PDB file of C-alpha atoms in Angstrom:
ATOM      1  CA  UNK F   1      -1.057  13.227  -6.227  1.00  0.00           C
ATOM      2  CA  UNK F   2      -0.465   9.534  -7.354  1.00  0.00           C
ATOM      3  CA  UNK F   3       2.911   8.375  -7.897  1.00  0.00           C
ATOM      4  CA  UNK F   4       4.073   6.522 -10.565  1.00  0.00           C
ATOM      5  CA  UNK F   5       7.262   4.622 -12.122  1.00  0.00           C
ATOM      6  CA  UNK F   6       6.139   3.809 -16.204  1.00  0.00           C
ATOM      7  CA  UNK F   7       9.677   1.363 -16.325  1.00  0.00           C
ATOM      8  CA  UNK F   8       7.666  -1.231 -14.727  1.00  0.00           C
ATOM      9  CA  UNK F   9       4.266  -0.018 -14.700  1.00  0.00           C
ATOM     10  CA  UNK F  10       3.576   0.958 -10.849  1.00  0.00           C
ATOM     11  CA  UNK F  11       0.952   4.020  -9.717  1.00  0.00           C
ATOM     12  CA  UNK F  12      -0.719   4.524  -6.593  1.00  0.00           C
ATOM     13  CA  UNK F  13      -1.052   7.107  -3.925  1.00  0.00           C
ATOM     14  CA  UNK F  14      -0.479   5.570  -0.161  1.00  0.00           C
ATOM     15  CA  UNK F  15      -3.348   7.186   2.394  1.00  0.00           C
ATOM     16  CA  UNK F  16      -0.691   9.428   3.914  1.00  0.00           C
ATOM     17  CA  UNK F  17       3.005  10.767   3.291  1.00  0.00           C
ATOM     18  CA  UNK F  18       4.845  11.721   6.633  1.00  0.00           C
ATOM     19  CA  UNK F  19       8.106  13.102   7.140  1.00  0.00           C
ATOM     20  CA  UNK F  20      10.465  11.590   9.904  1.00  0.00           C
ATOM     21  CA  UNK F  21      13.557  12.657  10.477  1.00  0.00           C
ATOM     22  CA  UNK F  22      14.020  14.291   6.775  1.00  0.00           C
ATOM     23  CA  UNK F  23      12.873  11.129   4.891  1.00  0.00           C
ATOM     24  CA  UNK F  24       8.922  10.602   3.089  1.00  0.00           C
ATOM     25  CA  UNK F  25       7.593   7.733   5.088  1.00  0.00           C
ATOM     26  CA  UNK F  26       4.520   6.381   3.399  1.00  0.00           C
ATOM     27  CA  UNK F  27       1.432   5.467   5.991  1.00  0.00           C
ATOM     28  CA  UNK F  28      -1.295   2.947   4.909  1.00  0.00           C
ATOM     29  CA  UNK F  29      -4.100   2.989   6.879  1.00  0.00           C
ATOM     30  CA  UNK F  30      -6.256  -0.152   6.990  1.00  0.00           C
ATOM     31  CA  UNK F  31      -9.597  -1.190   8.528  1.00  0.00           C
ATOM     32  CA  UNK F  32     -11.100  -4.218   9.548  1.00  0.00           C
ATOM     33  CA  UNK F  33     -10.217  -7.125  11.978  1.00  0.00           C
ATOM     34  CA  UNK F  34      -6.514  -6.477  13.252  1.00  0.00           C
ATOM     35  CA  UNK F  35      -4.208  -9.324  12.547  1.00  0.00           C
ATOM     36  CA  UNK F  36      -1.202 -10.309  14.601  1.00  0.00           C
ATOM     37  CA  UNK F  37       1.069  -9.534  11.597  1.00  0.00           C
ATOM     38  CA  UNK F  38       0.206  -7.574   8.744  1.00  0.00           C
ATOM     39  CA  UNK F  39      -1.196  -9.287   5.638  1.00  0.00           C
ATOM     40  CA  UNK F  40       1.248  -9.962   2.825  1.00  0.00           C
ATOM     41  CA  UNK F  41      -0.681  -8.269   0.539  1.00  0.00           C
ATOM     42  CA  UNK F  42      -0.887  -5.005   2.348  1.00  0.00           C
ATOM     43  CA  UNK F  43       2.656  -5.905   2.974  1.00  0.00           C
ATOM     44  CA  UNK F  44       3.521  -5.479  -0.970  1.00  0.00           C
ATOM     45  CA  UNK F  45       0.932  -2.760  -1.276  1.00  0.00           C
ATOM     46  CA  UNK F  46       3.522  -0.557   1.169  1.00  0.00           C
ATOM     47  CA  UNK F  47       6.214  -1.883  -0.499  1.00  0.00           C
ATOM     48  CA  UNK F  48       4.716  -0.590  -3.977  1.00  0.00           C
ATOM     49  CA  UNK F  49       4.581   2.752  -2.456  1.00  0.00           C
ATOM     50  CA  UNK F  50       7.850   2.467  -0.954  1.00  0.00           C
ATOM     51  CA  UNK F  51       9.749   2.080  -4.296  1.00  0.00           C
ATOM     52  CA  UNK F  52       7.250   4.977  -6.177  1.00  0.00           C
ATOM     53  CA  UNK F  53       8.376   7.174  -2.970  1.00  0.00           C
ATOM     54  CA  UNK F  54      12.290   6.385  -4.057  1.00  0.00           C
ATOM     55  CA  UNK F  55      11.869   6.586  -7.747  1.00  0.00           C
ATOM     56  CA  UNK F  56       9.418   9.609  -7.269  1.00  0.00           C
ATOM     57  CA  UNK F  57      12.199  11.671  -4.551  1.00  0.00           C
ATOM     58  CA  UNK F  58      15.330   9.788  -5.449  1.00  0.00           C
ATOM     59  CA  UNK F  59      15.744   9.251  -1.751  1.00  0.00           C
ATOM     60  CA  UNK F  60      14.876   5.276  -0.536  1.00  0.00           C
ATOM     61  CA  UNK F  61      12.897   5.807   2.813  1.00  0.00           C
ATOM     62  CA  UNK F  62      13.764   3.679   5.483  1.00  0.00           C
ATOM     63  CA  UNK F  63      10.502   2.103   6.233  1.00  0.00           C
ATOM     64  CA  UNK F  64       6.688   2.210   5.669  1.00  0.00           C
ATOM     65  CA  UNK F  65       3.789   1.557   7.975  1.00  0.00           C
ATOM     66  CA  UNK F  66       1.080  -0.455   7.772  1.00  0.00           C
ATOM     67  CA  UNK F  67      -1.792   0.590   9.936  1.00  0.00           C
ATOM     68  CA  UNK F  68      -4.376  -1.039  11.967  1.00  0.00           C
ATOM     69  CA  UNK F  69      -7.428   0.811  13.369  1.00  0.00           C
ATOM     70  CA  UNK F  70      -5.749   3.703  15.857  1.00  0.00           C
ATOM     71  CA  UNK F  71      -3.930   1.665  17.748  1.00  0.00           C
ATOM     72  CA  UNK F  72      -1.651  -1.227  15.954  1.00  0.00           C
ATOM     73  CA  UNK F  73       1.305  -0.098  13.691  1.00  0.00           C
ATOM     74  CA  UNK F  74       3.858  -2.028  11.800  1.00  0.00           C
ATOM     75  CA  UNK F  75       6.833  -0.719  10.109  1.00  0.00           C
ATOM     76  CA  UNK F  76       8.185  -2.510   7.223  1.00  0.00           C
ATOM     77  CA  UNK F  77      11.734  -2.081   6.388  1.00  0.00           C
ATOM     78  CA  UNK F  78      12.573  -1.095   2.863  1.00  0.00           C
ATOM     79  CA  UNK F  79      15.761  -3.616   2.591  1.00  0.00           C
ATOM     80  CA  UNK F  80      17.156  -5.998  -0.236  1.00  0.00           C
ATOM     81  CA  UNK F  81      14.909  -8.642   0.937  1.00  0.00           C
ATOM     82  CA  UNK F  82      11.623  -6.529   0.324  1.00  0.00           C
ATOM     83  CA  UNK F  83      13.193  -5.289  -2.611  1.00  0.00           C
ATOM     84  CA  UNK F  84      13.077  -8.727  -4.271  1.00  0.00           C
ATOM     85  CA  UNK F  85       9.453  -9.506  -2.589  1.00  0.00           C
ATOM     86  CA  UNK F  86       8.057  -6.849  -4.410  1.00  0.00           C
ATOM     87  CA  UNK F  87       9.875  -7.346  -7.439  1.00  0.00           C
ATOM     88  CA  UNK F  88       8.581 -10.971  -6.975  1.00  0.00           C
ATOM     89  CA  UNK F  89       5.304 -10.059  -6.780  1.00  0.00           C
ATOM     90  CA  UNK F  90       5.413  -6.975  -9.899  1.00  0.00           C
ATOM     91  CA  UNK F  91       2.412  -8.753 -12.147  1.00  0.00           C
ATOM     92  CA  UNK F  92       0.385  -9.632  -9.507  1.00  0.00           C
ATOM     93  CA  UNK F  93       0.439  -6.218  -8.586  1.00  0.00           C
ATOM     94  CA  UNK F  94      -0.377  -4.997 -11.968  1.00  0.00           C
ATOM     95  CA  UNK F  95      -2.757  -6.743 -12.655  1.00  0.00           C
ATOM     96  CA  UNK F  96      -5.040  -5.183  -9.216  1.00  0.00           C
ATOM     97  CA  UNK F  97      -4.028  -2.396 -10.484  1.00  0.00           C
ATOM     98  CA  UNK F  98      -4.699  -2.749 -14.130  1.00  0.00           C
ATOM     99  CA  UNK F  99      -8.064  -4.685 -12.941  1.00  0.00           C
ATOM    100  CA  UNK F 100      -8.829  -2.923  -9.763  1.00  0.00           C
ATOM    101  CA  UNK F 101      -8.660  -5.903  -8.204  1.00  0.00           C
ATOM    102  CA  UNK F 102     -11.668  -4.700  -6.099  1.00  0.00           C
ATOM    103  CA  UNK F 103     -14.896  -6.830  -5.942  1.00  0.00           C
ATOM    104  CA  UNK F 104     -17.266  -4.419  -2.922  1.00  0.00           C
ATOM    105  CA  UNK F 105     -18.516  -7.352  -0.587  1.00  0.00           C
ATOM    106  CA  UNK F 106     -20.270  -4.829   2.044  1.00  0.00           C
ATOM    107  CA  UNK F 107     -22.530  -1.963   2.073  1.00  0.00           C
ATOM    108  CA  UNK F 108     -20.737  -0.092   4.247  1.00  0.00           C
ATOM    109  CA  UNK F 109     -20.108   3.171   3.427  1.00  0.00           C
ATOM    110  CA  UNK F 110     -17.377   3.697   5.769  1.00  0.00           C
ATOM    111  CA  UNK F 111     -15.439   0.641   4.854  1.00  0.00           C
ATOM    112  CA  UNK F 112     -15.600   1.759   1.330  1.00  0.00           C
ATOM    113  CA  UNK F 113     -14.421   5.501   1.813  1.00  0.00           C
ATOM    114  CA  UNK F 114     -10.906   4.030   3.590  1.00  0.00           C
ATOM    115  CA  UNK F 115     -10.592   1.622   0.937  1.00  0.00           C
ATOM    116  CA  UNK F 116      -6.963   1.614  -0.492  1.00  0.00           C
ATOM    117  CA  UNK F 117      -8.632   0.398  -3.993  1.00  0.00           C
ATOM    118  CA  UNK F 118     -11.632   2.958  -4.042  1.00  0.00           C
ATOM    119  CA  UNK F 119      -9.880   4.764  -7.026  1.00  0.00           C
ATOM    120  CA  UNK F 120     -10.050   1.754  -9.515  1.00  0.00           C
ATOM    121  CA  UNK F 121     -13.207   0.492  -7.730  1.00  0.00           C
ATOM    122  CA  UNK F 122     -16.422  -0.094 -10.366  1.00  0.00           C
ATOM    123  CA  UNK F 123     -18.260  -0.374  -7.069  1.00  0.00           C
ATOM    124  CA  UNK F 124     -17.484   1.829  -4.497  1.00  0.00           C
ATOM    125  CA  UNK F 125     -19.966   3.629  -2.625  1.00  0.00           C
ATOM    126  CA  UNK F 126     -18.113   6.603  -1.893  1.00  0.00           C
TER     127      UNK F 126
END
């Protein structure tokens, strides 16, 4: 089910929810080339999800993780200084997801169905 927070206009649903040591942790799973650290934007995406899991559960989880094919993970810490880079980066993120924010470049059906943006995509194939 998507999450949301109306006070400052967040919803979105990260690709999985996992529970570690009594806390939600979300899980974004992401597909392409894999970077040597994880792009800002996914970054704030987990971050976005991070704050609807707290305002959701009323219980902050310690981290997120940003996924990379099978094999690369990152955690990022939910801490003050996250806090304020997602708080920096609120209408940016609104407008993606008021907009979608997704333009398909591909035809790959694949790429499409793990797409994080599929749900406010005008062009997905899946």
């Amino acid at each position: 089910s998507v999450l949301s927070d109306e006070n400052i206009g967040l919803r979105g649903k990260p690709d999985q929810i996992v529970v570690i040591d009594g806390n939600f942790i979300p899980v974004e799973q992401k597909t392409g080339r894999i970077p040597k650290k994880p792009h800002l934007s996914h970054q704030i995406q987990l971050l976005a999800y991070m704050h609807l899991l707290e305002s959701s559960t009323g219980t902050a989880p310690p981290y997120g993780v940003l996924r990379y094919g099978s094999e690369v993970a990152f955690p990022i810490e939910w801490n003050d200084s996250n806090k304020d880079l997602l708080m920096d980066n609120l209408k940016e993120i609104q407008r993606l997801m008021i907009e979608g924010g997704a333009k398909r470049n591909h035809e790959q059906i694949g790429k499409c169905k793990n797409c994080s943006r599929k749900h406010v995509c005008p062009e997905s194939l899946s």
